[in-house]
Tab-separated table of C-alpha atoms in Angstrom:
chain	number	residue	atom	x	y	z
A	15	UNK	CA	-58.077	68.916	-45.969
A	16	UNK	CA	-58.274	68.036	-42.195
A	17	UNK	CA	-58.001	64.528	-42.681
A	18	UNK	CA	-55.763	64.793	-45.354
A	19	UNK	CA	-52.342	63.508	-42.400
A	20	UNK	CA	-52.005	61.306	-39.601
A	21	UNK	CA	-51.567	62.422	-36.200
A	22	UNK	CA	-50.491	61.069	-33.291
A	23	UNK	CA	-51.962	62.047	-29.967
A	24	UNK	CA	-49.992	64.687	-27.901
A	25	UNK	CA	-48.289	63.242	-24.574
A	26	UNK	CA	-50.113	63.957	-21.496
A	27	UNK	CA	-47.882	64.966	-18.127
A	28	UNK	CA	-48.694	64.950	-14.348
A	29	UNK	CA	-48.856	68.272	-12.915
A	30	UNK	CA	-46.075	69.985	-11.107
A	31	UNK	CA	-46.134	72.634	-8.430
A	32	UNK	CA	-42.456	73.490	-8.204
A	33	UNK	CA	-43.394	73.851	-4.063
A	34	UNK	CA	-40.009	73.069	-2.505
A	35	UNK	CA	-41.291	73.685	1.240
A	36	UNK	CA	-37.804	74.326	3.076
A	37	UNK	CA	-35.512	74.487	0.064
A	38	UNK	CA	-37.065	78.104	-1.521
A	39	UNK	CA	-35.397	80.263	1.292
A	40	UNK	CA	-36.227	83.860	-0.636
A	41	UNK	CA	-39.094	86.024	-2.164
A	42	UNK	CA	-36.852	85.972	-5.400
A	43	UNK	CA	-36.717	81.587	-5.296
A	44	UNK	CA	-40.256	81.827	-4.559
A	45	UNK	CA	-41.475	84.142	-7.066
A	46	UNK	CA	-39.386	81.634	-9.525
A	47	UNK	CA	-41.227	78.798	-8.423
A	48	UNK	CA	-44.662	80.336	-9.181
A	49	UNK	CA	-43.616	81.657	-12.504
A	50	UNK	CA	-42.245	77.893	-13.704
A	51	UNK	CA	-45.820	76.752	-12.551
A	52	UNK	CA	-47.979	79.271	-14.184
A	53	UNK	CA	-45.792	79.301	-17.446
A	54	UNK	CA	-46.011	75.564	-18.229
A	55	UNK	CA	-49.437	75.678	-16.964
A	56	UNK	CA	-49.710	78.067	-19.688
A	57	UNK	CA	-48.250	75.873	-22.207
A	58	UNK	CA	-50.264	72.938	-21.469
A	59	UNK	CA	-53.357	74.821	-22.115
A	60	UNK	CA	-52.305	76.449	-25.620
A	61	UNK	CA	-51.525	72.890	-26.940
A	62	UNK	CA	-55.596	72.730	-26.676
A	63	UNK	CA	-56.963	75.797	-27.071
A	64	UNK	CA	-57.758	76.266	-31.102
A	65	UNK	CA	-57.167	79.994	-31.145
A	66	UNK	CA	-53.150	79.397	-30.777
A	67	UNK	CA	-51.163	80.789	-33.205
A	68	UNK	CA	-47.446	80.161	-33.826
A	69	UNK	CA	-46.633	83.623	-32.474
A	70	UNK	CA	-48.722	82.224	-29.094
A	71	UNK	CA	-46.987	79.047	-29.230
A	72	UNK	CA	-43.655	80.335	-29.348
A	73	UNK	CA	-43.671	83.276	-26.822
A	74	UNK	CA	-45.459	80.807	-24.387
A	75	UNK	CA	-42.852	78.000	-24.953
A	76	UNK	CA	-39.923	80.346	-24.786
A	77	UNK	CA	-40.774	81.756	-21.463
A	78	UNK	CA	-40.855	78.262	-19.854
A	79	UNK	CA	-37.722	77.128	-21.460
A	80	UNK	CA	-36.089	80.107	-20.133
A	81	UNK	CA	-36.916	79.802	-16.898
A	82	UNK	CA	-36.427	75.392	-16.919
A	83	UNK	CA	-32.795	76.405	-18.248
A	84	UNK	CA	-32.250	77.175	-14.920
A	85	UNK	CA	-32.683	73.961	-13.482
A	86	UNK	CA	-30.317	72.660	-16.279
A	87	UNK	CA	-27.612	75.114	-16.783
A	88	UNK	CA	-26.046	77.309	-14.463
A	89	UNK	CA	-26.870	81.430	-14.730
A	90	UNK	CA	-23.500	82.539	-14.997
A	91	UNK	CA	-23.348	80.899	-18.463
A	92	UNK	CA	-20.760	78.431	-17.376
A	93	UNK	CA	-20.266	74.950	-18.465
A	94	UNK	CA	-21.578	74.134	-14.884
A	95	UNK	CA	-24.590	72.129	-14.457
A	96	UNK	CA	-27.345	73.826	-12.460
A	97	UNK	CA	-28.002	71.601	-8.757
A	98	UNK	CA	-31.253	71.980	-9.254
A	99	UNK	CA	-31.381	69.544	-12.306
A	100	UNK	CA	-32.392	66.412	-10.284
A	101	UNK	CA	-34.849	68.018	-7.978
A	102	UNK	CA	-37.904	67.477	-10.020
A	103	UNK	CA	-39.317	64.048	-10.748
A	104	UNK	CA	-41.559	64.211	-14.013
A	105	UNK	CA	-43.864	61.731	-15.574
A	106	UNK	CA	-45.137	62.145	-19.556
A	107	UNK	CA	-47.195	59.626	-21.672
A	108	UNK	CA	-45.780	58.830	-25.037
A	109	UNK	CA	-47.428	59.509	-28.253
A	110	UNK	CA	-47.891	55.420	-29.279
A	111	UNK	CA	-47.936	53.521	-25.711
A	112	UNK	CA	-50.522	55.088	-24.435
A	113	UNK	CA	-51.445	56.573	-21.198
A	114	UNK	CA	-48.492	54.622	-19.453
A	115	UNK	CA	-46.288	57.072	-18.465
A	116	UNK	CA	-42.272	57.577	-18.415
A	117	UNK	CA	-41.210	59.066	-15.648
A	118	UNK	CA	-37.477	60.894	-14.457
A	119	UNK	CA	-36.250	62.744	-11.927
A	120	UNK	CA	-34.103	64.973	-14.594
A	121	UNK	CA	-35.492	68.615	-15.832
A	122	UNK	CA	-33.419	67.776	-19.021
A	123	UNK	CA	-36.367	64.989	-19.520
A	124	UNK	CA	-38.873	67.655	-19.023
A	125	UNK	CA	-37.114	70.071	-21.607
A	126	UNK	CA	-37.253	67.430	-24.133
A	127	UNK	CA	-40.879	66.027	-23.588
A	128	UNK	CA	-42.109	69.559	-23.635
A	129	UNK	CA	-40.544	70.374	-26.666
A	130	UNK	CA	-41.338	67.042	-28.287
A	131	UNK	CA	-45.060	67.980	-27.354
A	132	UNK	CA	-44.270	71.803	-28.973
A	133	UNK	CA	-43.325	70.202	-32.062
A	134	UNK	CA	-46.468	67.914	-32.277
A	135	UNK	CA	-48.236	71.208	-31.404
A	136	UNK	CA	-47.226	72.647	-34.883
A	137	UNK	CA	-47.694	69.816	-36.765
A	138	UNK	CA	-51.286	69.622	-35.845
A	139	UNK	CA	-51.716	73.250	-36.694
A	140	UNK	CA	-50.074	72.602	-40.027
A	141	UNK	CA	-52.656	69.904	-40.666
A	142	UNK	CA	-55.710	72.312	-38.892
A	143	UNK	CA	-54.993	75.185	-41.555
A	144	UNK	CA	-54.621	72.698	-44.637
A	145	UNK	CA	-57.909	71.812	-43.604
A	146	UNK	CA	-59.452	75.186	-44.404
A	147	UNK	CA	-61.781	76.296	-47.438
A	148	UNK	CA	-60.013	77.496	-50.379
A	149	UNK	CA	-56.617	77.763	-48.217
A	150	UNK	CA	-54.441	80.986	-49.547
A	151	UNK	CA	-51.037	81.359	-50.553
A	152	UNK	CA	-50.013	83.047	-47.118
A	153	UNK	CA	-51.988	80.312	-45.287
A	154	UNK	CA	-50.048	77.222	-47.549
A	155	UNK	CA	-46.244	78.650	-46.895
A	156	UNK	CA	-47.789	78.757	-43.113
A	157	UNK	CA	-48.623	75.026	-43.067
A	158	UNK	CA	-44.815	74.183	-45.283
A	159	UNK	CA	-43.079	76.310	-42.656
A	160	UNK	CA	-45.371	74.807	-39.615
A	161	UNK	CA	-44.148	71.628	-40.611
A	162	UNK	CA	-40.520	72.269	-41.110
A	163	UNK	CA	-40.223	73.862	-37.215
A	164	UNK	CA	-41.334	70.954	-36.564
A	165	UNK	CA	-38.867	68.639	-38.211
A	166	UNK	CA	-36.705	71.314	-36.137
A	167	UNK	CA	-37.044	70.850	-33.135
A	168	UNK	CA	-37.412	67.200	-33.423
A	169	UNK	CA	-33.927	66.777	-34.920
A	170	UNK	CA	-32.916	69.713	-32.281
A	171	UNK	CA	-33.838	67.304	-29.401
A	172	UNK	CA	-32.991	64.195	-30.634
A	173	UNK	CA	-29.830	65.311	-31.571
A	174	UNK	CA	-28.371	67.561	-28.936
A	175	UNK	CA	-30.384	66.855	-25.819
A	176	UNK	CA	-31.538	62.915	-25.601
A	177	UNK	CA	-28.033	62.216	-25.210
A	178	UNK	CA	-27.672	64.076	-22.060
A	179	UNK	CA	-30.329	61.578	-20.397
A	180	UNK	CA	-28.692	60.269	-17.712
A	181	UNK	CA	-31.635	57.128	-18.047
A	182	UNK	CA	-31.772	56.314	-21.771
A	183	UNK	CA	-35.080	55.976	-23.237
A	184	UNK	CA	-37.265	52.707	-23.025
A	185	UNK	CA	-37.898	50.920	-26.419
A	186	UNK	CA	-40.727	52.030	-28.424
A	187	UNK	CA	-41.077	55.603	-26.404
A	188	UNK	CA	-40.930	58.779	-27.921
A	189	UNK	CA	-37.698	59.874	-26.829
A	190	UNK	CA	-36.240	56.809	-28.661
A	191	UNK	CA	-33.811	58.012	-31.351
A	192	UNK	CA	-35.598	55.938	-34.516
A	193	UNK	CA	-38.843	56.870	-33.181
A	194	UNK	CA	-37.844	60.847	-32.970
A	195	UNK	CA	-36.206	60.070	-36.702
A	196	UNK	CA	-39.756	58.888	-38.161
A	197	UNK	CA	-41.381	61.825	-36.909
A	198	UNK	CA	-38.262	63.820	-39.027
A	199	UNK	CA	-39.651	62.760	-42.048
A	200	UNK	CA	-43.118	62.145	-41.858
A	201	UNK	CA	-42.864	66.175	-41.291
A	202	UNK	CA	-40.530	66.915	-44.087
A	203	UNK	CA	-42.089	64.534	-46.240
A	204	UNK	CA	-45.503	66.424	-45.310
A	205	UNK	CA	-43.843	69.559	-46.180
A	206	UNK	CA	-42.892	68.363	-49.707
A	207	UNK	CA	-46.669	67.842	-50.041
A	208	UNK	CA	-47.173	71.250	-50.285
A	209	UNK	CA	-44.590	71.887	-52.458
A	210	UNK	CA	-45.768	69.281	-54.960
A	211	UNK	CA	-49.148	71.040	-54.650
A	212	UNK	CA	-47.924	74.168	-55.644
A	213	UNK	CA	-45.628	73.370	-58.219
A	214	UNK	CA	-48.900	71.553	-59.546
A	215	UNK	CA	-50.746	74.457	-59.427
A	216	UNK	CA	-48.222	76.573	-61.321
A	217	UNK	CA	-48.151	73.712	-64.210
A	218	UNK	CA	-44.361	73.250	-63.395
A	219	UNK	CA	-42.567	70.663	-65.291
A	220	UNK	CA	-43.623	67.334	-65.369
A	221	UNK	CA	-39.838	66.083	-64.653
A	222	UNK	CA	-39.776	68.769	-61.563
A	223	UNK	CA	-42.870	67.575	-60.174
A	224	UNK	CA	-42.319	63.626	-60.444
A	225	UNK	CA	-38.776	64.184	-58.872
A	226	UNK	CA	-40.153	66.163	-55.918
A	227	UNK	CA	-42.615	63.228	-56.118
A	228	UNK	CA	-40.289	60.424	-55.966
A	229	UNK	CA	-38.367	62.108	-53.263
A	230	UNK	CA	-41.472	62.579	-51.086
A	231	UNK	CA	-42.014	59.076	-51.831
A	232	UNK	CA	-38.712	58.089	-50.358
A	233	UNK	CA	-38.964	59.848	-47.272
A	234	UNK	CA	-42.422	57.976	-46.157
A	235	UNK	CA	-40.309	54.673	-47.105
A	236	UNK	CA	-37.714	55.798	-44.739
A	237	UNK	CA	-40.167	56.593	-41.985
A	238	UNK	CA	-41.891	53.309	-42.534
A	239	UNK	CA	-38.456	51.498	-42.475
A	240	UNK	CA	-37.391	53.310	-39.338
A	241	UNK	CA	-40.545	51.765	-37.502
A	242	UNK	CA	-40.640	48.247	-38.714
A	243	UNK	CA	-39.052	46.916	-35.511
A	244	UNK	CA	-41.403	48.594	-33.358
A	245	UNK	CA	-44.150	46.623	-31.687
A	246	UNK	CA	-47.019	46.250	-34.367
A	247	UNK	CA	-49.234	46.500	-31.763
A	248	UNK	CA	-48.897	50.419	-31.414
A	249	UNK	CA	-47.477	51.338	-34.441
A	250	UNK	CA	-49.245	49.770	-37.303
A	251	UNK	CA	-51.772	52.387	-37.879
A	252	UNK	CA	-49.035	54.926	-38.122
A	253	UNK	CA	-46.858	52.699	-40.417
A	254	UNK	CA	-50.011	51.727	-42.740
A	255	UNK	CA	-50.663	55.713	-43.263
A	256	UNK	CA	-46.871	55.978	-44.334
A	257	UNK	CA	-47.049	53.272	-46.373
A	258	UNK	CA	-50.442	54.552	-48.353
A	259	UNK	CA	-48.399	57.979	-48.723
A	260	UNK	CA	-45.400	56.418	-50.207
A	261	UNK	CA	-47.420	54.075	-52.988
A	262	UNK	CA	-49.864	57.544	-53.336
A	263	UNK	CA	-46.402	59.403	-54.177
A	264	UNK	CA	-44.862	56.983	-56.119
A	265	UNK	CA	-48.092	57.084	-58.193
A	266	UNK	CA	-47.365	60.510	-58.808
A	267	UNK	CA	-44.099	60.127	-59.717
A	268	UNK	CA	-44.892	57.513	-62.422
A	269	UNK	CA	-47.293	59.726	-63.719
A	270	UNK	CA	-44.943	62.714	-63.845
A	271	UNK	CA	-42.187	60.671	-65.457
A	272	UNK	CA	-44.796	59.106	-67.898
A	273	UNK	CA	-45.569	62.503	-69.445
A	274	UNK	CA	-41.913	63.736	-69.235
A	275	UNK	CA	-41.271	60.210	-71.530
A	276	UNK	CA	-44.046	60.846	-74.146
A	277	UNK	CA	-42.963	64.814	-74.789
A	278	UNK	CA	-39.573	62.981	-74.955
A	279	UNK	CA	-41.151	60.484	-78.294
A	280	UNK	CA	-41.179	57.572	-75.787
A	281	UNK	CA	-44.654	56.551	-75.924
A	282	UNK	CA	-44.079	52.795	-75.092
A	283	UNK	CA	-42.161	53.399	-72.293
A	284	UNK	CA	-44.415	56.201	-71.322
A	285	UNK	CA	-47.244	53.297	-71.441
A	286	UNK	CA	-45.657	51.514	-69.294
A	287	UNK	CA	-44.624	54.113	-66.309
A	288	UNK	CA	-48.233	54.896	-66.545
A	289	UNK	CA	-48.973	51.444	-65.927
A	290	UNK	CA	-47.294	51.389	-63.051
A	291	UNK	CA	-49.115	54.365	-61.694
A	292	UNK	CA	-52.186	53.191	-62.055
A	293	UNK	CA	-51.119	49.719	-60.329
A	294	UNK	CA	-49.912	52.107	-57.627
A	295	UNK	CA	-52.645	54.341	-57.318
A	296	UNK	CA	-55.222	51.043	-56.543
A	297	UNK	CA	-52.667	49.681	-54.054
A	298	UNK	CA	-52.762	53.049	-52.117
A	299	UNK	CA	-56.570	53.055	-52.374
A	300	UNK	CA	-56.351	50.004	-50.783
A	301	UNK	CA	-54.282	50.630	-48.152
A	302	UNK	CA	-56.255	53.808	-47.296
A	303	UNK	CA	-59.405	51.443	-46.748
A	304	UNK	CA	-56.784	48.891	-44.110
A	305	UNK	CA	-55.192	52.065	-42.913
A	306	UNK	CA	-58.695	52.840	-41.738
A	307	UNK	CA	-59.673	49.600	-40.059
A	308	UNK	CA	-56.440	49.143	-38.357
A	309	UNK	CA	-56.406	50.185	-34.773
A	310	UNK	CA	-53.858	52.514	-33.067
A	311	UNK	CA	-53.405	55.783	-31.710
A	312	UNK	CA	-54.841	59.225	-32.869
A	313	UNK	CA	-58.040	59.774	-34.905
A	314	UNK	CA	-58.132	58.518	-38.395
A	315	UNK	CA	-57.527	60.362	-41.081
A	316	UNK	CA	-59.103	59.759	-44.886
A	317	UNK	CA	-56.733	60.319	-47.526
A	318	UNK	CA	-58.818	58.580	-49.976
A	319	UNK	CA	-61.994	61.041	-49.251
A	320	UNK	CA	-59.694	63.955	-50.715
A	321	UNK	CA	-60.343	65.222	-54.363
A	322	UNK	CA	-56.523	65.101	-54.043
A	323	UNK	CA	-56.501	61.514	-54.297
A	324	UNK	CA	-59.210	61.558	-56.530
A	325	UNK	CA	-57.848	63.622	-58.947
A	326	UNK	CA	-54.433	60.961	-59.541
A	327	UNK	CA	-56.681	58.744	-60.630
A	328	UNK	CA	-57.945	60.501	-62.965
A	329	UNK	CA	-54.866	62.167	-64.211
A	330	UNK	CA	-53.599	58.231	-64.570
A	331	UNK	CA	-56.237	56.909	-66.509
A	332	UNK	CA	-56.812	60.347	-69.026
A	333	UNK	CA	-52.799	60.211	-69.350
A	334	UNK	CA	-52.535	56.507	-69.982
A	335	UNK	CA	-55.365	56.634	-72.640
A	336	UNK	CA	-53.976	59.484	-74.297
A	337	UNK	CA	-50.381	57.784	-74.800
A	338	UNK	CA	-52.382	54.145	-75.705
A	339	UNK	CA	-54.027	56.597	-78.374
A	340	UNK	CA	-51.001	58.019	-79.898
A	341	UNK	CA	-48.989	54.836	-79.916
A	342	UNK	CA	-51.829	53.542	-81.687
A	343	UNK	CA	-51.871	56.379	-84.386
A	344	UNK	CA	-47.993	57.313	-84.547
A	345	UNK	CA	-45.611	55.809	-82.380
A	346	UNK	CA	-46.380	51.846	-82.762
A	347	UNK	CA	-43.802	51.267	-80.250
A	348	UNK	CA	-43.243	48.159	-77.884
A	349	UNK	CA	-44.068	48.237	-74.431
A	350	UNK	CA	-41.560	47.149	-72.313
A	351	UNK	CA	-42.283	44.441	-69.898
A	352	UNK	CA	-40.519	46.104	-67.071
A	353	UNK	CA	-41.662	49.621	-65.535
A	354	UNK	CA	-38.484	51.766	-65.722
A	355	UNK	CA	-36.886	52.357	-62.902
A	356	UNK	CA	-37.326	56.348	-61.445
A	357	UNK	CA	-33.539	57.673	-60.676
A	358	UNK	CA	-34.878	60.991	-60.096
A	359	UNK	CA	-33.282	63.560	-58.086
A	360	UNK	CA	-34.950	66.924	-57.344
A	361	UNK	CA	-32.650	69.875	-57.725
A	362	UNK	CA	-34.798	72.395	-56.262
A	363	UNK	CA	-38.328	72.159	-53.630
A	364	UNK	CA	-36.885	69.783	-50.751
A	365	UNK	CA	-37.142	70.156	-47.497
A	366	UNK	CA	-34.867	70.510	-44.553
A	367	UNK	CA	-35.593	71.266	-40.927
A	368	UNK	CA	-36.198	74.802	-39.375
A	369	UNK	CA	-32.526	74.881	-37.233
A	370	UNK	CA	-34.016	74.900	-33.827
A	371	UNK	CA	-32.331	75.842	-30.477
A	372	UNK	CA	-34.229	76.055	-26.784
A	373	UNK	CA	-33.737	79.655	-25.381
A	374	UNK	CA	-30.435	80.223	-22.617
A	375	UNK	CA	-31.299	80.637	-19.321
A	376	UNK	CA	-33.755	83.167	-18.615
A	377	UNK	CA	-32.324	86.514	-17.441
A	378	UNK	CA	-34.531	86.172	-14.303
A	379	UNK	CA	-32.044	83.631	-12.959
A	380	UNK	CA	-29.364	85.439	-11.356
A	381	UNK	CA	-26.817	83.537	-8.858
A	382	UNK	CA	-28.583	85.181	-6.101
A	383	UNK	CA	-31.666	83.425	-7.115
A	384	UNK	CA	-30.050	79.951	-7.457
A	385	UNK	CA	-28.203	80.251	-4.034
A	386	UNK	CA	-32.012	80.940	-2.374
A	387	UNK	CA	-32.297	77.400	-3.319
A	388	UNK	CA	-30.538	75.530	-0.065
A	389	UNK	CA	-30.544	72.296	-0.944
A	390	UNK	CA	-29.179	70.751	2.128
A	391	UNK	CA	-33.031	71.944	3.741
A	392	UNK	CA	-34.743	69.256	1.485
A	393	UNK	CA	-37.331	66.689	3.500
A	394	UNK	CA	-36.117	63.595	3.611
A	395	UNK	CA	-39.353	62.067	2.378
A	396	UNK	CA	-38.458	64.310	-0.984
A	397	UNK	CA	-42.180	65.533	-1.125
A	398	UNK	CA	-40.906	67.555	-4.479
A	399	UNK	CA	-41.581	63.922	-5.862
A	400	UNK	CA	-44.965	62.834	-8.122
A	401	UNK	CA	-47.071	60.755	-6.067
A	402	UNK	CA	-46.813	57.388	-7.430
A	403	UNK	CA	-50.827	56.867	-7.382
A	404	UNK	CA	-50.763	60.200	-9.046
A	405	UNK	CA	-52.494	59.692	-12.455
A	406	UNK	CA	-51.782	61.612	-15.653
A	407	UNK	CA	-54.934	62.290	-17.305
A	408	UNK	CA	-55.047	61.706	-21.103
A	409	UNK	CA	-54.876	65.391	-23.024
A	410	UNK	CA	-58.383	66.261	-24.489
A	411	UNK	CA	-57.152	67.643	-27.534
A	412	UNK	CA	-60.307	69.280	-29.681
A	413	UNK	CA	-62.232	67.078	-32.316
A	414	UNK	CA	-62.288	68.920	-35.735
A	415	UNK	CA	-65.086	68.197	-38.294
A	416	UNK	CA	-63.480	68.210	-41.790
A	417	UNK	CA	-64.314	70.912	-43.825
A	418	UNK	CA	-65.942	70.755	-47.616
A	419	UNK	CA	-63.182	69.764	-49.555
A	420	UNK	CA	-62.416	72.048	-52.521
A	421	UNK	CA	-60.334	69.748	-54.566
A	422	UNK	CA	-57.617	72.973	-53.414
A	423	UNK	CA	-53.976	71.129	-54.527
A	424	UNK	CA	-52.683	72.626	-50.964
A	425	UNK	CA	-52.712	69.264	-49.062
């Protein structure tokens, strides 16, 4: 189910040569220099290249940490701040604005734009695996733990390491703390998908499964919420795809809860919850068809395609006609006007975030390393600098055909 989630494009960044031309006064600076540039090199091609695997991802993105810890931290472990941190200007795109870039002279902005783009990176393969014929078991708790290293590290950076920006973020960019927060849980909320597929699967209780529901629901209302001051024009299309998952979700839940209410002799106010599901259900239908016509960043992705979706609807309809039977035949109970209100809580399936830390200082830096950087040998021009005519070229991230869809639950 390819399709089945939004996704925003990855940032794009200006290449950077780490040539300090006087300042590198050593074989050991030097061979630092080329090993930054080859390893993020590295990285930038593995966001790309479809043959990644997590194991990849994370060997690749821990070396170049390791070795950018050292223009943010000193070796010796100290408190101290490395004097390299403000050598580097950097320039990134953001996932919503565009190919205008950010740019700051700060490697702690690198750290976190590079591991913004890591966690994008796994939420992309998350949604590249769901999208696989007759996904596994092994391959589903891949695409639920995908999801919640992402989550991760967003909270990770958005919590510990925006702060530290000496120039706070620009409204509406991704290293904007609601922006970060949406992307939080949109991925935990994703998660909980899977979960609710499973627990499907296994026939788990109806009162389970419209909790975990209801609480999936509420997470894509919070995500939606947290971007309704952004500018319309760039998130929209985002905010319409949470807003199709929350009514798709709360469909579920009404659905759940309906069933839990007839086993419970409640067939009118079963009736009704089913109602509601069904009233649901058509307003997420269509919202998947504005969702689709509304323009915005990253490819568009078809919810309502999905024998996923499909398969609500008919659980709403074969569920509502079975409890309109039965209070025809034994319960002859009133339908309440009102739908009743869902103050469900989910004791057990929810999500929380991978904990997530960058890796220390790389054990190549050593103080004799750092002192081969003489800073007081630095041009004057500062020709470490991005050229300001430099453009960043737009990341050409692979176009995936969706599969045959199995009607699999794994979403």
């Amino acid at each position: 189910m390819t399709h089945w989630f939004h996704r925003n494009p990855l940032k794009a960044t200006a290449p950077v040569s780490f040539n300090y031309y006087g300042v590198v006064t050593g074989l050991p600076a030097s061979k630092m220099c080329n090993d930054l540039r080859s390893s993020r090199a590295r990285l930038l091609e593995l966001f790309t290249d479809l043959s990644c695997n997590p194991e990849m991802m994370k060997n690749a993105a821990d070396l170049y940490f390791s070795l950018l810890q050292g223009f943010i931290n000193s070796p010796d472990e100290s408190t101290q701040e490395s004097k390299l941190r403000y050598i580097q200007n950097f320039k990134w795109t953001d996932t919503l604005q565009g190919q205008v870039p950010s740019a700051q002279q700060d490697a702690v902005f690198e750290l976190i734009s590079m591991g913004f783009n890591v966690a994008l990176w796994y939420t992309k393969y998350a949604s590249r695996l769901a999208g696989k014929e007759n996904i596994t078991e092994d391959e589903a708790k891949e695409v639920h733990r995908s999801l919640k290293i992402a989550a991760g590290i967003f909270k990770h950076v958005k919590d510990s390491h925006i702060p530290k920006l000496l120039t706070p973020a620009e409204k509406g960019r991704d290293l904007e703390p609601r922006l970060i927060e949406a992307y939080i849980l949109q991925c935990q909320a994703e998660a909980q998908e899977v979960t609710i597929a499973r627990a499907i699967e296994l026939k788990h209780a109806p009162g389970l499964i419209a909790a975990l529901a209801y609480e999936t629901a509420n997470f894509y209302q919070r995500a939606d919420h947290t971007l309704s001051s952004l500018e319309p024009a760039y998130s929209a299309k985002w905010r319409k795809y949470l807003h199709l998952k929350m009514c798709f979700y709360t469909a579920y839940a009404y659905c759940y809860h309906g069933q839990t209410l007839l086993a419970g002799d409640k067939c009118g106010e079963a009736i009704r919850s089913l109602q509601e599901a069904e009233k649901l259900y058509a307003k997420a239908e269509a919202l998947c068809k504005e969702y689709g016509e509304t323009k915005g960043p990253g490819p568009t992705a078809k919810p309502s395609g999905h024998l996923f979706f499909w398969k609500l609807g008919s659980l709403v309809k074969n569920t509502l006609d079975k409890c309109q039977r039965e209070n025809g035949f034994i319960y002859f109970q009133k339908i309440p006007t009102e739908a009743p209100q869902l103050e469900l809580k989910a004791n057990y399936g929810l999500v929380e975030p991978v904990p997530f830390e960058f890796p220390p200082v790389g054990t190549q830096w050593t103080p004799e390393v750092l002192a081969a950087f003489d800073l007081t040998k630095r041009p004057k021009d500062d020709s470490a600098k991005t050229k300001p005519e430099e453009e960043v070229k737009p990341v050409k991230e692979p176009d995936i055909k969706p599969q045959k869809d199995t009607g699999c639950y794994i979403s």
